XYZ file of C-alpha atoms in Angstrom:
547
model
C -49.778 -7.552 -9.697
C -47.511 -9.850 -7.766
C -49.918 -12.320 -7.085
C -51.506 -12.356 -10.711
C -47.946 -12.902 -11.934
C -47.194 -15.915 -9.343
C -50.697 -17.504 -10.048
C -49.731 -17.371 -13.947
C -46.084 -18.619 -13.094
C -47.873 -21.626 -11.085
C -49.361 -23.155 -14.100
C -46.182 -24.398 -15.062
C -44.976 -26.114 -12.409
C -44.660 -29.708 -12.001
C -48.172 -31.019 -9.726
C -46.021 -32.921 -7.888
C -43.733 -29.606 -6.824
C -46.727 -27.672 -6.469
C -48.126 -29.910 -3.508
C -44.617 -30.001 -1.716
C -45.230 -25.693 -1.732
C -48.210 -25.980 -0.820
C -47.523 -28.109 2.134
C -44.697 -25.911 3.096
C -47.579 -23.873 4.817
C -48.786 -26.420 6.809
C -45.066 -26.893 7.747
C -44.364 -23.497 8.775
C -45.437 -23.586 12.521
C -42.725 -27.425 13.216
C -39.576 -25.017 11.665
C -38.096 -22.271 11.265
C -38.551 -19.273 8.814
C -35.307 -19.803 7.112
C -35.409 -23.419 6.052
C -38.870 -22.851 5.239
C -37.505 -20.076 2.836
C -34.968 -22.203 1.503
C -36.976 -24.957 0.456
C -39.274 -22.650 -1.558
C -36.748 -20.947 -2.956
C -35.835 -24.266 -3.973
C -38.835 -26.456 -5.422
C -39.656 -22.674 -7.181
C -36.272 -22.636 -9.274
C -36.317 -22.833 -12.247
C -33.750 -25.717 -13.086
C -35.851 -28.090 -10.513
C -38.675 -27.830 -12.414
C -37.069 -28.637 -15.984
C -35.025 -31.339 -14.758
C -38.679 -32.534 -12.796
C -40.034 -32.408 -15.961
C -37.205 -33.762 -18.193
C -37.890 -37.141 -16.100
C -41.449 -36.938 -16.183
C -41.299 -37.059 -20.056
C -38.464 -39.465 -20.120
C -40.020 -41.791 -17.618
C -43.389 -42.060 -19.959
C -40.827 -43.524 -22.954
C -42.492 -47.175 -23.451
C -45.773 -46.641 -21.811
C -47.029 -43.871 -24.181
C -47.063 -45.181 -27.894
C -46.480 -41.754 -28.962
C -43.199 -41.132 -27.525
C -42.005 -45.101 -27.961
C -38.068 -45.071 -29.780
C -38.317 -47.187 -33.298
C -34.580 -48.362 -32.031
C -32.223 -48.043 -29.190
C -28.741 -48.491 -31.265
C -29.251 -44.638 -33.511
C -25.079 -44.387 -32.492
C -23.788 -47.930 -33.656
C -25.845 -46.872 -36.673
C -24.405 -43.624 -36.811
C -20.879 -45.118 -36.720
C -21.858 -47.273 -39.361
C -23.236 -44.745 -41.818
C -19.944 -42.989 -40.881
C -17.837 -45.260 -42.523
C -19.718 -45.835 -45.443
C -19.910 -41.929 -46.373
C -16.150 -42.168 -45.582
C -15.836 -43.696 -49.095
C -18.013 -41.808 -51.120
C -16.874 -38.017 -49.459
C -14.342 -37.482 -52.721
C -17.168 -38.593 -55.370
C -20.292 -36.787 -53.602
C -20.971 -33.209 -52.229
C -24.380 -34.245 -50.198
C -21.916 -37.607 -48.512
C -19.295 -35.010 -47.845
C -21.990 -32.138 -45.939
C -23.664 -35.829 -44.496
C -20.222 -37.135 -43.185
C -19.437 -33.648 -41.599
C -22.510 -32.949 -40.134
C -22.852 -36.347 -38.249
C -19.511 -35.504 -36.953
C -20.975 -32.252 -35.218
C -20.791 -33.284 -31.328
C -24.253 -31.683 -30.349
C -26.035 -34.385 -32.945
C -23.630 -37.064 -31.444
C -24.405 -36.130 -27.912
C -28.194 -35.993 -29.359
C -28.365 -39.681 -30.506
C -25.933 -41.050 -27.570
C -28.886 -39.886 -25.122
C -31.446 -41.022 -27.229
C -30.139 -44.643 -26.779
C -29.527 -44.071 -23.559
C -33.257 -42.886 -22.765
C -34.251 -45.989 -25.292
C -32.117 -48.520 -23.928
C -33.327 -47.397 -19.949
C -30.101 -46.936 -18.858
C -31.091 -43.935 -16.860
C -32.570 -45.976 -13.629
C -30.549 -46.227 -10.694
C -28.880 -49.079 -9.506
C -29.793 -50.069 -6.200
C -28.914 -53.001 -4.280
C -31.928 -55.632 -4.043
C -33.906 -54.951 -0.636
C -33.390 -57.755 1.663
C -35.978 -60.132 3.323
C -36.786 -59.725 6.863
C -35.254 -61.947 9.044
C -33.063 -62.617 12.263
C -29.926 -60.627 12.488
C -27.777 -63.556 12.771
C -28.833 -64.898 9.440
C -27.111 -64.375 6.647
C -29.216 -64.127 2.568
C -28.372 -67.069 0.708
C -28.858 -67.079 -3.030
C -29.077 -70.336 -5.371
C -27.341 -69.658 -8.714
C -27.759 -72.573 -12.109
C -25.868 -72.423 -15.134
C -25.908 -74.727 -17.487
C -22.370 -76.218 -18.289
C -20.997 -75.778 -21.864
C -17.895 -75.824 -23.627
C -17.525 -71.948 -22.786
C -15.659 -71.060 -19.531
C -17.694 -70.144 -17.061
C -16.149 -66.030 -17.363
C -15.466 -66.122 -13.586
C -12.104 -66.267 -11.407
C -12.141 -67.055 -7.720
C -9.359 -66.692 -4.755
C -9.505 -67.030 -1.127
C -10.219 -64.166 1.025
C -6.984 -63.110 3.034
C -8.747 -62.241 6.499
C -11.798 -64.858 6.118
C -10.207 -67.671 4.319
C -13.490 -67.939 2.363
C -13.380 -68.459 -1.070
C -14.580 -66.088 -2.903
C -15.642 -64.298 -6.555
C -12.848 -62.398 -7.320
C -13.489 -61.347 -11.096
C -16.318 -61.490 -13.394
C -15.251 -61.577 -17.344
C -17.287 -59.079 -19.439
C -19.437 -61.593 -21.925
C -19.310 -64.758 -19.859
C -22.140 -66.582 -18.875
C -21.884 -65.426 -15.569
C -21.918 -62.437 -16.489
C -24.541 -63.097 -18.954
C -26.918 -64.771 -16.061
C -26.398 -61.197 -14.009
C -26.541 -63.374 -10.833
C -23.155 -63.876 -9.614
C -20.986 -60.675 -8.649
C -17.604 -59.972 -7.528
C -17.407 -60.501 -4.007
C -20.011 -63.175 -3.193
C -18.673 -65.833 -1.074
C -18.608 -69.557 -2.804
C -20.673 -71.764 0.198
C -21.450 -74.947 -2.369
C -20.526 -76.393 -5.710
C -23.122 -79.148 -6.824
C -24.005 -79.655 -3.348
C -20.222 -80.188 -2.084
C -19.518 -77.608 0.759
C -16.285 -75.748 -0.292
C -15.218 -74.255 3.336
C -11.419 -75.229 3.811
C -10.820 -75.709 0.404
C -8.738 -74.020 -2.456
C -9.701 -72.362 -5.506
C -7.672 -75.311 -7.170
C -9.898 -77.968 -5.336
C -13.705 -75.712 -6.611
C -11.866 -75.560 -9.812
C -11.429 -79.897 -9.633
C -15.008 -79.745 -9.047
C -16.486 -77.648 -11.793
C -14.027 -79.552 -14.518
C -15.464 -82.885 -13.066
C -19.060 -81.216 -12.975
C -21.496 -82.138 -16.111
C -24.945 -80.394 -17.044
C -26.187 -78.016 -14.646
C -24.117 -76.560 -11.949
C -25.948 -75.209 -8.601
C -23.745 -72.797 -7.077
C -24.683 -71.492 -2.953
C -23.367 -68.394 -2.856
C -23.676 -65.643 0.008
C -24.376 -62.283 -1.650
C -21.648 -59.432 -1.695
C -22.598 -56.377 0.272
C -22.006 -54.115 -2.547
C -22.424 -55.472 -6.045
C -23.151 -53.460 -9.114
C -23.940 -54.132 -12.591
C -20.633 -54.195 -14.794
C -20.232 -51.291 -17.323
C -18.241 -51.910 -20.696
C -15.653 -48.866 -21.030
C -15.351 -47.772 -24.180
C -11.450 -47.604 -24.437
C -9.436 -49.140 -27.247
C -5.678 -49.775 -27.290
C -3.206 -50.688 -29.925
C -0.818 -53.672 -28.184
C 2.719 -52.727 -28.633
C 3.866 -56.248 -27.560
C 2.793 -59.898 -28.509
C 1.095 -62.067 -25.416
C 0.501 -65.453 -24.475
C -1.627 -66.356 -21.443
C -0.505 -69.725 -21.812
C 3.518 -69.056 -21.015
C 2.550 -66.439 -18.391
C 3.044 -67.987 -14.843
C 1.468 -64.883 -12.934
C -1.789 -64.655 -14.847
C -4.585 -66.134 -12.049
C -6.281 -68.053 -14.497
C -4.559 -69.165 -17.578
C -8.214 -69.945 -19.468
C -9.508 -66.797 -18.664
C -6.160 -65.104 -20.396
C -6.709 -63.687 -23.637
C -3.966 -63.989 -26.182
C -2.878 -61.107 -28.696
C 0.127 -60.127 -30.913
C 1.648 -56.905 -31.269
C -0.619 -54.395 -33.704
C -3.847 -55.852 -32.731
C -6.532 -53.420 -31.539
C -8.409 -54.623 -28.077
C -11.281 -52.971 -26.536
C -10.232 -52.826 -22.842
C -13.908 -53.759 -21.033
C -12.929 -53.143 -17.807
C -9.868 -51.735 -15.810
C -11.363 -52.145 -12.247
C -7.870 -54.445 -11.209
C -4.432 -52.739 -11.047
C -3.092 -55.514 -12.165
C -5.253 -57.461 -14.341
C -7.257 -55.839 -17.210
C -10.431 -57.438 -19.096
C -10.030 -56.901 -22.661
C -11.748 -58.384 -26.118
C -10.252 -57.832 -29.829
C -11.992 -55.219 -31.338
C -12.563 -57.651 -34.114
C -14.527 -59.951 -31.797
C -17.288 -57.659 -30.464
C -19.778 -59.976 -28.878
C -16.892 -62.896 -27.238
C -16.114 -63.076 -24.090
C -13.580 -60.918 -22.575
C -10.173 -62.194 -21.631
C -7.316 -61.280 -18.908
C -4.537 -59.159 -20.126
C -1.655 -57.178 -17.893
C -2.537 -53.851 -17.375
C 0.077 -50.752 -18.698
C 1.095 -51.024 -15.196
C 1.905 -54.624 -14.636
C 3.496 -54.875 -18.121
C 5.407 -51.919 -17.758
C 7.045 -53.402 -14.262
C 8.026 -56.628 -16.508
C 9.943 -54.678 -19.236
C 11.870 -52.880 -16.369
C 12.764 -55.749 -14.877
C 13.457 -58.044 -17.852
C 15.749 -54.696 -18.812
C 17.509 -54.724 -15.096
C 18.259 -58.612 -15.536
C 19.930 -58.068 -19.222
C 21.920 -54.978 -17.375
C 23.187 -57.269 -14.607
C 24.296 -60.324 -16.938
C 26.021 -57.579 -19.461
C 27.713 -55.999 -16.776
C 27.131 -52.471 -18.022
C 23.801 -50.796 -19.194
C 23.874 -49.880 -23.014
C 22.656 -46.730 -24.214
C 21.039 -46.238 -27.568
C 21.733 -43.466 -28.983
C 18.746 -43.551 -31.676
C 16.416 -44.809 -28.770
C 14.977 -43.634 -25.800
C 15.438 -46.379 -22.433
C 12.564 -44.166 -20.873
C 10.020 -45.645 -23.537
C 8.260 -48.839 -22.450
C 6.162 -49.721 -25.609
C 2.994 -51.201 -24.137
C -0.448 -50.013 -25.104
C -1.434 -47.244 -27.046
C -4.713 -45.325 -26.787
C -6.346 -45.455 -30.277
C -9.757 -44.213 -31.840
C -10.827 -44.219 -35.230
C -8.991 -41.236 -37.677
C -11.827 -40.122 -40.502
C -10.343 -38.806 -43.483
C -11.222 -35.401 -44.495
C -11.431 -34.373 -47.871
C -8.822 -32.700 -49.305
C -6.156 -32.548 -46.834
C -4.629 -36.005 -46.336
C -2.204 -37.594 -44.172
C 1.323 -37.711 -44.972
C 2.346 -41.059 -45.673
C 6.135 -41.938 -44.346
C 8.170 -44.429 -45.618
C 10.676 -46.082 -43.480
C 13.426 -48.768 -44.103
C 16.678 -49.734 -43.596
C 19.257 -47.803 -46.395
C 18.633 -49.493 -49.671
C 15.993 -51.348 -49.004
C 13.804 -49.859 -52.066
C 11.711 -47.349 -49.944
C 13.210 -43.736 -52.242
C 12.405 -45.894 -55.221
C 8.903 -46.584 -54.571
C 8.094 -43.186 -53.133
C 9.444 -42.377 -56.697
C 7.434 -44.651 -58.557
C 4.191 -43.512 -56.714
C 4.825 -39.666 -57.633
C 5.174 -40.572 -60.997
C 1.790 -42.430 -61.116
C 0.546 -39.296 -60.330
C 2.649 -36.092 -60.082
C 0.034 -33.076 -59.169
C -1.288 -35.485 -56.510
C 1.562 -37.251 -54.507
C 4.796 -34.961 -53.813
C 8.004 -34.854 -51.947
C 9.243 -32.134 -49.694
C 12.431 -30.640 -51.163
C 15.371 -31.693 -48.603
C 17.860 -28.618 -46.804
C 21.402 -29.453 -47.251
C 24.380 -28.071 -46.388
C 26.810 -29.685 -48.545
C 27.922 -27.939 -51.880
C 25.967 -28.137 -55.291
C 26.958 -30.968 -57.959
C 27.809 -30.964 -61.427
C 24.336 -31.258 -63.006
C 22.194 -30.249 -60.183
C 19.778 -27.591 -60.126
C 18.858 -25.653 -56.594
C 15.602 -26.114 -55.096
C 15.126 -29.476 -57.563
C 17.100 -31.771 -55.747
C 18.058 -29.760 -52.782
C 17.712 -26.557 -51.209
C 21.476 -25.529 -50.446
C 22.090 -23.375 -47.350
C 25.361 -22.404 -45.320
C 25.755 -24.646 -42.442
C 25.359 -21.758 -39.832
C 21.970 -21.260 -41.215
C 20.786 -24.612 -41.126
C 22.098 -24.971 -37.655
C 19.936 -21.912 -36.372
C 16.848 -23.264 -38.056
C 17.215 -27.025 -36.744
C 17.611 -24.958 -32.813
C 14.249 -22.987 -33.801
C 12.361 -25.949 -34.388
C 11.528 -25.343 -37.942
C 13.210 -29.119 -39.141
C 10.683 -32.076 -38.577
C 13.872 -34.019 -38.659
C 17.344 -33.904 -39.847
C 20.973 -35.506 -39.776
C 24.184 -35.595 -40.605
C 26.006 -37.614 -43.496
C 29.689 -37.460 -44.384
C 30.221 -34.555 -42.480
C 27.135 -32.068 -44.347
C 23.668 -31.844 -42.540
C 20.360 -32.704 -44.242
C 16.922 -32.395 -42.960
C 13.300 -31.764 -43.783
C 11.261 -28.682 -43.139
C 7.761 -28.491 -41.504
C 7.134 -25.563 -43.456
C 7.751 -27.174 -46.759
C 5.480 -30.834 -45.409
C 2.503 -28.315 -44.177
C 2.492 -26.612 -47.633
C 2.050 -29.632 -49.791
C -0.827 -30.886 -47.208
C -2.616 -27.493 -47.532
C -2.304 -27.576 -51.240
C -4.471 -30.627 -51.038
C -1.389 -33.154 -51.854
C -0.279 -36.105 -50.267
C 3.027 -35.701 -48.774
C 5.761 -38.688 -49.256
C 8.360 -38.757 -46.984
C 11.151 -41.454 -46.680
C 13.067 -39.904 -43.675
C 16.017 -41.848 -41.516
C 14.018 -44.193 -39.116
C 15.651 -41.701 -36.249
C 12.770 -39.297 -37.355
C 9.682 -41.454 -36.352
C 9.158 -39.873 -33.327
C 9.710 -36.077 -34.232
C 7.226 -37.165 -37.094
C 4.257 -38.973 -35.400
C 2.674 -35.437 -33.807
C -0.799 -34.407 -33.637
C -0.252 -31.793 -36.125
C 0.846 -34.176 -38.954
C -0.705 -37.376 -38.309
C 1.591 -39.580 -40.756
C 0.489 -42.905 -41.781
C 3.848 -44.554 -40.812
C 5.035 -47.933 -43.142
C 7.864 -50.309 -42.527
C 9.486 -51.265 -46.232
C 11.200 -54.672 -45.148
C 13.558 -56.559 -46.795
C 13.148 -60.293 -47.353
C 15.383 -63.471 -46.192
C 19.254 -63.076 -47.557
C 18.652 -65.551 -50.442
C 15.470 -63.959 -52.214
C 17.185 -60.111 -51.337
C 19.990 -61.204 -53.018
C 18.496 -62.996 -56.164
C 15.995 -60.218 -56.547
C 18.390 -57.337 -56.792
C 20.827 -59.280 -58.440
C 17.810 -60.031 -61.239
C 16.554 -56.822 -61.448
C 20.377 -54.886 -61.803
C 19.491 -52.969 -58.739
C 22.752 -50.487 -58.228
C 24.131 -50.039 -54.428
C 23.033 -46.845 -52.699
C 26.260 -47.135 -50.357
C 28.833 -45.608 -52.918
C 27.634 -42.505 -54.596
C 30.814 -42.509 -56.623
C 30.760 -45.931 -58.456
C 27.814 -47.687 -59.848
C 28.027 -50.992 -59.063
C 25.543 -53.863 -57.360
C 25.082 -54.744 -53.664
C 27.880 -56.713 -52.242
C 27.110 -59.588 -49.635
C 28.084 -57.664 -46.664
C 25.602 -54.446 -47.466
C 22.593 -57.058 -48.228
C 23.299 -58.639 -44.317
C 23.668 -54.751 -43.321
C 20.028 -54.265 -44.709
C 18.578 -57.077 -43.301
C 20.274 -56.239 -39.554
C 19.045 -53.043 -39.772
C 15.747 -53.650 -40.261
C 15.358 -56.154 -37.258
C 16.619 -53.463 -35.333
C 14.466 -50.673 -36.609
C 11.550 -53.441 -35.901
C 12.719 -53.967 -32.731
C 12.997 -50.126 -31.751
C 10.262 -48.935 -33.491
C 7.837 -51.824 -34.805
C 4.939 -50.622 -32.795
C 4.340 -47.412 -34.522
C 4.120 -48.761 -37.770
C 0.815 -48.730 -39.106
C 1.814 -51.291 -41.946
C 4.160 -53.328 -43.383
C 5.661 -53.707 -46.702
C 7.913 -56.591 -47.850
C 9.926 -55.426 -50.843
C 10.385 -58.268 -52.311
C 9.316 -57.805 -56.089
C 9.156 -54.423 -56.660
C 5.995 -54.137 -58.674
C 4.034 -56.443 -56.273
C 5.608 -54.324 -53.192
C 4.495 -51.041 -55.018
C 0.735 -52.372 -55.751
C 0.633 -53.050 -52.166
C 1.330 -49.399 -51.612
C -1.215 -48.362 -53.681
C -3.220 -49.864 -51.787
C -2.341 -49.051 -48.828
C -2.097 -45.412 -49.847
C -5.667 -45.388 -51.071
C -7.190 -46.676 -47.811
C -5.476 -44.096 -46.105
C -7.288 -41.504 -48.030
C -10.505 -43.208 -48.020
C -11.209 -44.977 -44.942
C -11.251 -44.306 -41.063
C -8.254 -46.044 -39.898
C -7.146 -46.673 -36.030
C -4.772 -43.625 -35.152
C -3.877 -42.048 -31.315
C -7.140 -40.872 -29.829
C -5.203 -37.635 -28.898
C -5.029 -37.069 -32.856
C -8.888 -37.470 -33.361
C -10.847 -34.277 -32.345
């Protein structure tokens, strides 16, 4: 019975596998019993045979016509049909079931390896096999490119114990990383013929500017090169950059210049010091130098140490945390999901106009857009109704609530507490309403969690002149005495404006927009807008919010 069962069970191994057991036999007499055993036991598992056959099949991809993939890009297409659905999920049933079900993680994982297996990008890479020769002699490789107004995408330095100069970076995109012949770490012998040995990077770099057409580079081949993979990491910059002001950046072409908001796709983070990034906007340019989180993080501290030392004193903030160094964010795309939308949080200096156009917007639409009902503690007015304008609790209570965590965030005024509930922000989201919220600007950070994921907008005011004629047009009354109706005075319009620079200095890198309140019905069609992408389209959030 045993042997009818292992003769049936042979049929399905691999012919390859089966000749490596059957040689084991002719192996037994030049070992010993036990490796002999575990080697069977080996080539007769299971799991060696399906992964045996798994490449067998995948290595027959191109060469039968059969198993040939129409296209090798079934995930950049998946992406794509991802954000078109995105649109149509609140008009169609079969988008909505579509967009969700391309979402699932098995079918991702499913068409990621299919482009993989398309694309061949599951060969090993193996250093090229050198050439016989004598010991003493070392490969020598003869690189051309031809000379164009594009950099070459290449950095080089001089090598600390050899004095050689050598490739020290290769820029993601660049031709020479295009040609796939010249890697980090081969050693510079020529440039157009003119041995290099002695000189400076500055003196190859004189040579290459003064260099036309083709240039022949003799290079002596790193021992361990490797081809350069693209991560797939994108970061929001929290801070503007200019390679061109920056005297530590190795090569000032190579730098790649961004402001504060734009979203880079970090290629490569292989130096400490020194990342390769393009803008996400830019797919197929060349990548640039940009400080890493680490680099640009040790420049903040500093720059802060020097401003200590010349003040005499270090300032504290109490509405800011000195342990936050704003430089790069994580980000991935945020797909909306149909029928529970992200709150959207208005923040602005006081009187700005950012209560008024919250208002506005839940009056274009009251069973859609809604406002939390604020806690207060300070005593009822003539005229006021409880739970309409406020929910009016003993301060003792409030207090006990704010230490249990159940306030997203809260503050005192004139000597009464106010604050906002999460209780009362989760309920209008799971009733399928967007939540408005126009919160102090101290609240940012207790609102930017995972569990909300609020699309955050700065309401800014415009230069003194224009604030001033536009309120003083349009009556506007002063929020800054409750007790007497009366129009902005000249100090309270420089107040606005100073506290806005500051909240943009503090806090301008969360901000997911901006929104100059200039003219109040051109500022409110811009939130309309703004609103409606947010419930519409996939927009860049923190990865740790997209599951």
């Amino acid at each position: 019975m045993t042997a009818e069962v292992m003769a049936a069970n042979d049929t399905h191994w691999d012919p390859a596998l089966s000749k490596l057991i059957a040689s084991l036999k002719e192996a037994e007499s030049l070992s010993n019993d036990q490796e002999i055993d575990f080697l069977q036991t080996l080539l007769e598992s299971k799991e060696l045979n399906a992964l045996v056959n798994v490449h067998s099949k995948v290595a027959k991809v191109g060469k039968d016509d059969r198993l040939a993939p129409i296209l090798s890009t079934s995930g950049m297409i998946m992406c794509e049909v991802l954000e078109q659905l995105s649109q149509q999920c609140h008009l169609n049933e079969d988008c909505r079931e579509a967009f969700h079900l391309l979402q699932k993680p098995h079918l991702q994982s499913l068409l990621y390896a299919h482009d993989a297996i398309a694309q061949k990008d599951f060969y090993p890479h193996l250093p090229d096999l050198p050439i016989e020769m004598d010991e003493d002699e070392e490969t020598i490789k003869i690189v051309q490119l031809v000379k164009s107004n594009e950099p070459l995408g290449a950095t080089i330095k001089t090598d600390e114990e050899s004095g050689k100069i050598i490739i020290a970076r290769i820029m993601h995109g660049g031709a020479a990383d295009r040609s796939g012949l010249i890697h980090v770490g081969d050693e510079v012998i020529e440039v157009n013929g003119i041995n290099v040995e002695g000189k400076t990077p500055g003196d190859v770099l004189s040579i290459l500017q003064n260099s036309e057409g083709t240039i022949t580079f003799k290079l002596v081949p790193s021992d361990g090169r490797g081809a350069q993979r693209e991560s797939k990491v994108r970061v929001r910059a929290h801070f503007d950059y200019n390679p061109e002001v920056d005297p530590y950046i190795p090569c000032k072409e190579a730098g790649l210049a961004f402001q504060r908001g734009d979203i880079l796709h970090i290629v490569s983070q292989d130096d400490s010091y020194w990342w390769q990034a393009r803008r996400e906007s830019e797919r197929t340019a060349r990548a640039g130098l940009i400080p890493s989180r680490a680099l640009q993080e040790r420049r903040i501290i500093h720059e802060r140490t020097q401003r200590e030392i010349v003040e005499g004193e270090s300032k504290k903030n109490d509405d800011f945390d000195r342990e936050l160094i704003a430089t790069y964010e994580e980000v991935a795309k945020l797909y909306p999901r149909p029928g529970i939308y992200r709150p959207v949080v208005l923040i602005g200096a006081p009187g700005v106009g950012r209560n008024e156009l919250r208002r506005r917007l839940i009056a274009r639409d009251p069973e859609k857009y809604r406002s939390p009902v604020p806690y207060t503690t300070r005593p009822m007015r003539t005229g006021e109704v409880a739970g309409r304008e406020y929910i009016f609790v003993s301060r003792e209570k409030m207090e006990a609530d704010i230490e249990a965590g159940k306030f997203i965030e809260h503050g005192e005024y004139k000597g009464h507490l106010y604050g906002t509930s999460a209780e009362s922000v989760k309920s209008i989201v799971n009733a399928g309403c967007v939540c408005l919220l126009s919160p102090h600007y101290q609240a940012i950070k207790a609102l930017r969690t995972v569990q909300l994921k609020p699309f955050l907008i700065h309401i800014k005011p415009p230069e003194f002149d224009e604030l001033k004629k536009t309120r003083t047009d349009s009556r506007a009354k002063s929020t800054f005495d409750e007790s007497n109706a009366r129009g902005f005075t000249d100090e309270e319009f420089t107040d606005m404006i100073k506290s806005s620079v500051r909240i943009d200095f503090l806090y301008g890198h969360f901000f997911d927009e901006e929104i100059l309140n200039a003219d109040l019905v051109t500022a409110f069609e811009k939130l309309v807008n703004i609103v409606q992408r947010v419930e519409t389209e996939p927009l860049w959030a923190p990865s740790s919010w997209v599951q």
